[in-house]
Amino acid sequence: MTQGLNLSADGNLEDDARAASVSRIANALRAGAEVSDSAFDALLPRRYRWPSQRHWTPVVACRDAAAWLAPEPDSRVLDVGSGIGKLCVIGSLATAATFVGIEQRPHLVTAARALASLLDANTASFLCGDAFALDWREYSGLYFYNPFAEPLFPEPMRIDSTLDHSEAGHDLAVKRLLDKLVGLRRGTRLVVYHDLGCALPDGFERIEEKVSGHSSLELWIRN
Ligand SMILES: C[S@@+](CC[C@H](N)C(=O)[O-])C[C@H]1O[C@@H](n2cnc3c(N)ncnc32)[C@H](O)[C@@H]1O
């Protein structure tokens, strides 16, 4: 889809081609038409493209996850560790629901807000901070794409080196995650892409499972 488009020196699409590409991609996401990850990623500043394959959810999985998480127009979805905002932006364009991302790295929040504004994803918004400081009970659906696994990756595979990447930090995150999950309201939907970092506690039922993009997607409901 991006083939033939001109790139400026910093690797960004030149203005006219970029505007056409942006509106084509936004319309396709609204209509449920195919959008490749490379076309979507070309909308991102160059520094956020390389992590895409490992750290950002593929377009097709964002769509599948959004459909499971947002069955009603008044659904409110939280992406726990929202990165550059792919799930929230695509969910906002593809459904009538509200999507909120919480992300600890300020530069990723800035990129996510810019992406939402570029694509007119008006029901997507982003908070900067620690996901554990939020009240997850305010949301009808929660999304997780391996948010706490980064410390377990070798250095070159990490998004950057700005965080505590100790094993103890990872273990603490998993403990806090389990505490949060136990406290969720009945009926809360959870979608897990690839891995959560731990088994879900008692009281969650797996409703759906499929392969989407390069990995597995699961829908769980809190009983
Ligand atoms: C694998 S990326 C997933 C990004 C996005 N959810 C997606 O699927 O495209 C995980 C993100 O979680 C963020 N993260 C990890 N722990 C966090 C925490 N405690 N609070 C907020 N963000 C966190 C990381 O900074 C990283 O950007």
Short mmCIF file of C-alpha atoms and ligand atoms in Angstrom, two decimals:
data_model
loop_
_atom_site.label_atom_id
_atom_site.label_comp_id
_atom_site.label_asym_id
_atom_site.label_seq_id
_atom_site.Cartn_x
_atom_site.Cartn_y
_atom_site.Cartn_z
CA MET A 1 0.00 0.00 0.00
CA THR A 2 2.88 2.41 0.70
CA GLN A 3 4.79 1.26 -2.37
CA GLY A 4 5.56 4.13 -4.69
CA LEU A 5 5.09 6.82 -2.03
CA ASN A 6 7.96 9.25 -1.61
CA LEU A 7 9.87 9.38 1.64
CA SER A 8 11.50 12.57 2.85
CA ALA A 9 15.00 12.53 4.36
CA ASP A 10 13.68 11.66 7.84
CA GLY A 11 11.76 8.70 6.42
CA ASN A 12 8.29 10.30 6.59
CA LEU A 13 5.84 10.27 3.69
CA GLU A 14 5.84 13.52 1.75
CA ASP A 15 2.87 15.82 2.36
CA ASP A 16 0.33 15.05 -0.42
CA ALA A 17 1.00 11.37 -0.51
CA ARG A 18 0.88 11.28 3.25
CA ALA A 19 -2.48 13.07 3.46
CA ALA A 20 -3.97 10.68 0.88
CA SER A 21 -2.53 7.69 2.68
CA VAL A 22 -3.82 8.88 6.07
CA SER A 23 -7.37 9.32 4.83
CA ARG A 24 -7.29 6.01 2.91
CA ILE A 25 -6.15 4.18 6.02
CA ALA A 26 -8.65 5.90 8.33
CA ASN A 27 -11.52 5.11 5.93
CA ALA A 28 -10.40 1.51 5.52
CA LEU A 29 -10.22 1.05 9.30
CA ARG A 30 -13.72 2.49 9.69
CA ALA A 31 -15.08 0.28 6.91
CA GLY A 32 -13.38 -2.95 7.99
CA ALA A 33 -11.30 -3.09 4.78
CA GLU A 34 -7.80 -4.54 4.76
CA VAL A 35 -4.92 -2.42 6.10
CA SER A 36 -1.44 -3.91 6.28
CA ASP A 37 0.79 -3.34 9.27
CA SER A 38 3.45 -1.80 7.06
CA ALA A 39 0.94 0.76 5.75
CA PHE A 40 -0.22 1.55 9.29
CA ASP A 41 3.31 1.75 10.66
CA ALA A 42 4.30 4.20 7.91
CA LEU A 43 2.07 6.71 9.75
CA LEU A 44 4.37 6.51 12.76
CA PRO A 45 7.58 8.49 13.21
CA ARG A 46 10.45 6.29 12.04
CA ARG A 47 11.74 5.56 15.56
CA TYR A 48 8.47 3.80 16.44
CA ARG A 49 8.36 1.51 13.40
CA TRP A 50 11.03 -1.02 14.30
CA PRO A 51 9.39 -2.11 17.59
CA SER A 52 6.13 -2.80 15.75
CA GLN A 53 6.57 -6.50 15.13
CA ARG A 54 7.43 -7.33 18.74
CA HIS A 55 5.77 -4.58 20.80
CA TRP A 56 2.65 -3.29 18.97
CA THR A 57 -0.43 -5.40 18.25
CA PRO A 58 -0.96 -6.21 14.54
CA VAL A 59 -3.87 -4.40 12.83
CA VAL A 60 -5.92 -7.57 12.38
CA ALA A 61 -5.57 -8.48 16.07
CA CYS A 62 -6.51 -4.91 17.12
CA ARG A 63 -9.73 -5.29 15.15
CA ASP A 64 -10.52 -8.72 16.58
CA ALA A 65 -9.72 -7.57 20.12
CA ALA A 66 -11.80 -4.39 19.74
CA ALA A 67 -14.81 -6.40 18.53
CA TRP A 68 -14.61 -8.64 21.61
CA LEU A 69 -13.96 -5.80 24.03
CA ALA A 70 -16.57 -3.38 22.74
CA PRO A 71 -19.85 -5.23 22.10
CA GLU A 72 -21.89 -2.12 23.03
CA PRO A 73 -21.53 1.58 22.11
CA ASP A 74 -21.19 2.40 25.82
CA SER A 75 -18.33 -0.08 26.34
CA ARG A 76 -15.25 1.52 27.93
CA VAL A 77 -11.98 -0.19 27.15
CA LEU A 78 -8.61 0.26 28.86
CA ASP A 79 -5.41 -0.76 27.08
CA VAL A 80 -2.99 -1.54 29.92
CA GLY A 81 0.37 -0.36 28.58
CA SER A 82 -0.84 1.30 25.38
CA GLY A 83 2.49 1.92 23.61
CA ILE A 84 1.99 4.07 20.49
CA GLY A 85 -1.78 3.61 20.79
CA LYS A 86 -2.54 1.13 18.02
CA LEU A 87 -5.29 -0.82 19.84
CA CYS A 88 -7.10 2.31 21.04
CA VAL A 89 -6.88 4.16 17.72
CA ILE A 90 -8.05 1.19 15.65
CA GLY A 91 -10.74 0.32 18.21
CA SER A 92 -11.99 3.91 18.14
CA LEU A 93 -12.27 3.89 14.34
CA ALA A 94 -13.75 0.39 14.08
CA THR A 95 -16.37 0.54 16.86
CA ALA A 96 -18.63 3.06 18.60
CA ALA A 97 -17.01 2.49 22.01
CA THR A 98 -14.56 4.56 24.09
CA PHE A 99 -10.92 3.51 24.32
CA VAL A 100 -8.42 4.75 26.91
CA GLY A 101 -4.73 3.86 26.88
CA ILE A 102 -2.47 4.14 29.91
CA GLU A 103 1.25 4.20 29.21
CA GLN A 104 4.21 4.87 31.47
CA ARG A 105 6.60 6.23 28.80
CA PRO A 106 5.74 9.90 28.10
CA HIS A 107 7.23 9.84 24.59
CA LEU A 108 4.93 6.95 23.61
CA VAL A 109 1.92 8.83 24.98
CA THR A 110 2.86 11.82 22.83
CA ALA A 111 3.12 9.53 19.78
CA ALA A 112 -0.24 7.87 20.58
CA ARG A 113 -2.03 11.23 20.90
CA ALA A 114 -0.52 12.38 17.60
CA LEU A 115 -1.66 9.15 15.90
CA ALA A 116 -5.23 9.52 17.25
CA SER A 117 -5.34 13.12 16.07
CA LEU A 118 -3.91 12.25 12.64
CA LEU A 119 -6.55 9.58 12.03
CA ASP A 120 -9.42 11.47 13.73
CA ALA A 121 -9.89 8.71 16.26
CA ASN A 122 -12.03 10.90 18.50
CA THR A 123 -13.04 8.28 21.05
CA ALA A 124 -9.44 7.29 21.82
CA SER A 125 -7.52 9.06 24.58
CA PHE A 126 -4.28 8.44 26.43
CA LEU A 127 -3.10 8.86 30.00
CA CYS A 128 0.52 9.00 31.01
CA GLY A 129 1.47 7.08 34.14
CA ASP A 130 1.55 3.80 35.97
CA ALA A 131 -1.34 1.52 34.99
CA PHE A 132 -1.53 0.19 38.56
CA ALA A 133 -2.45 3.66 39.85
CA LEU A 134 -5.71 3.63 37.83
CA ASP A 135 -9.03 2.17 38.96
CA TRP A 136 -9.56 -0.68 36.46
CA ARG A 137 -13.12 -1.18 37.76
CA GLU A 138 -14.22 1.87 35.75
CA TYR A 139 -13.79 -0.09 32.52
CA SER A 140 -16.00 -2.78 30.96
CA GLY A 141 -13.06 -4.24 29.04
CA LEU A 142 -9.30 -4.51 29.53
CA TYR A 143 -6.66 -5.28 26.93
CA PHE A 144 -3.22 -6.77 27.56
CA TYR A 145 -0.45 -7.42 25.08
CA ASN A 146 2.35 -8.69 27.22
CA PRO A 147 2.70 -5.36 29.07
CA PHE A 148 5.12 -6.52 31.75
CA ALA A 149 7.41 -8.86 29.78
CA GLU A 150 9.95 -6.33 28.54
CA PRO A 151 12.44 -6.87 31.43
CA LEU A 152 12.67 -10.51 30.34
CA PHE A 153 13.84 -9.56 26.82
CA PRO A 154 17.50 -9.06 25.97
CA GLU A 155 18.46 -5.37 25.81
CA PRO A 156 18.34 -4.91 21.99
CA MET A 157 14.73 -6.14 21.93
CA ARG A 158 13.51 -3.57 24.49
CA ILE A 159 11.64 -0.44 23.42
CA ASP A 160 14.27 1.69 25.16
CA SER A 161 16.36 1.64 28.32
CA THR A 162 14.43 4.24 30.32
CA LEU A 163 12.74 1.81 32.73
CA ASP A 164 13.46 -0.54 35.61
CA HIS A 165 14.20 -3.73 33.72
CA SER A 166 15.05 -5.87 36.74
CA GLU A 167 13.56 -9.30 37.27
CA ALA A 168 12.32 -8.09 40.67
CA GLY A 169 10.46 -5.28 38.90
CA HIS A 170 8.79 -7.83 36.63
CA ASP A 171 7.78 -10.05 39.55
CA LEU A 172 6.30 -7.09 41.42
CA ALA A 173 4.28 -6.09 38.32
CA VAL A 174 2.82 -9.61 38.08
CA LYS A 175 1.86 -9.54 41.76
CA ARG A 176 0.16 -6.15 41.37
CA LEU A 177 -1.59 -7.41 38.22
CA LEU A 178 -3.08 -10.39 40.07
CA ASP A 179 -4.36 -8.10 42.86
CA LYS A 180 -6.02 -5.84 40.29
CA LEU A 181 -7.63 -8.73 38.41
CA VAL A 182 -9.15 -10.24 41.55
CA GLY A 183 -10.85 -6.90 42.27
CA LEU A 184 -12.55 -6.52 38.85
CA ARG A 185 -16.35 -6.32 38.55
CA ARG A 186 -18.41 -9.30 37.38
CA GLY A 187 -18.87 -9.23 33.63
CA THR A 188 -15.61 -7.38 32.92
CA ARG A 189 -14.11 -8.53 29.64
CA LEU A 190 -10.39 -9.24 29.34
CA VAL A 191 -8.61 -9.75 26.06
CA VAL A 192 -5.10 -11.16 26.17
CA TYR A 193 -2.87 -11.12 23.11
CA HIS A 194 0.05 -13.55 23.09
CA ASP A 195 0.61 -13.63 26.85
CA LEU A 196 -0.34 -11.93 30.10
CA GLY A 197 2.72 -12.89 32.11
CA CYS A 198 0.85 -15.18 34.50
CA ALA A 199 -2.17 -17.48 34.66
CA LEU A 200 -5.47 -15.74 35.37
CA PRO A 201 -6.75 -16.17 38.94
CA ASP A 202 -9.90 -18.20 39.72
CA GLY A 203 -13.12 -16.53 38.69
CA PHE A 204 -12.33 -15.93 34.99
CA GLU A 205 -13.87 -17.96 32.20
CA ARG A 206 -12.36 -18.21 28.73
CA ILE A 207 -15.12 -17.50 26.20
CA GLU A 208 -13.24 -17.30 22.89
CA GLU A 209 -9.82 -18.11 21.48
CA LYS A 210 -8.34 -17.67 18.00
CA VAL A 211 -5.09 -17.05 16.17
CA SER A 212 -4.94 -13.43 15.02
CA GLY A 213 -1.93 -11.89 13.31
CA HIS A 214 1.17 -13.66 14.56
CA SER A 215 -0.19 -14.95 17.87
CA SER A 216 -3.13 -16.09 19.98
CA LEU A 217 -5.99 -13.89 21.14
CA GLU A 218 -8.20 -14.89 24.08
CA LEU A 219 -11.40 -13.40 25.48
CA TRP A 220 -12.04 -13.99 29.20
CA ILE A 221 -14.96 -12.84 31.35
CA ARG A 222 -14.93 -12.17 35.09
CA ASN A 223 -17.63 -14.30 36.77
C1 LIG B 1 4.09 -4.86 24.45
S1 LIG B 1 3.74 -3.12 24.56
C2 LIG B 1 2.03 -3.16 24.02
C3 LIG B 1 1.57 -1.84 23.47
C4 LIG B 1 0.09 -1.79 23.03
N1 LIG B 1 -0.79 -2.28 24.10
C5 LIG B 1 -0.15 -2.59 21.79
O1 LIG B 1 -0.67 -3.70 21.94
O2 LIG B 1 0.18 -2.16 20.68
C6 LIG B 1 3.60 -2.94 26.34
C7 LIG B 1 3.60 -1.50 26.80
O3 LIG B 1 3.25 -1.51 28.19
C8 LIG B 1 3.89 -0.42 28.82
N2 LIG B 1 3.87 -0.66 30.28
C9 LIG B 1 4.48 -1.66 30.96
N3 LIG B 1 4.23 -1.57 32.28
C10 LIG B 1 3.43 -0.48 32.46
C11 LIG B 1 2.82 0.15 33.60
N4 LIG B 1 2.99 -0.33 34.83
N5 LIG B 1 2.08 1.24 33.39
C12 LIG B 1 1.90 1.76 32.16
N6 LIG B 1 2.45 1.22 31.04
C13 LIG B 1 3.20 0.11 31.18
C14 LIG B 1 5.27 -0.43 28.18
O4 LIG B 1 5.92 0.82 28.34
C15 LIG B 1 4.94 -0.77 26.73
O5 LIG B 1 4.78 0.39 25.98
#
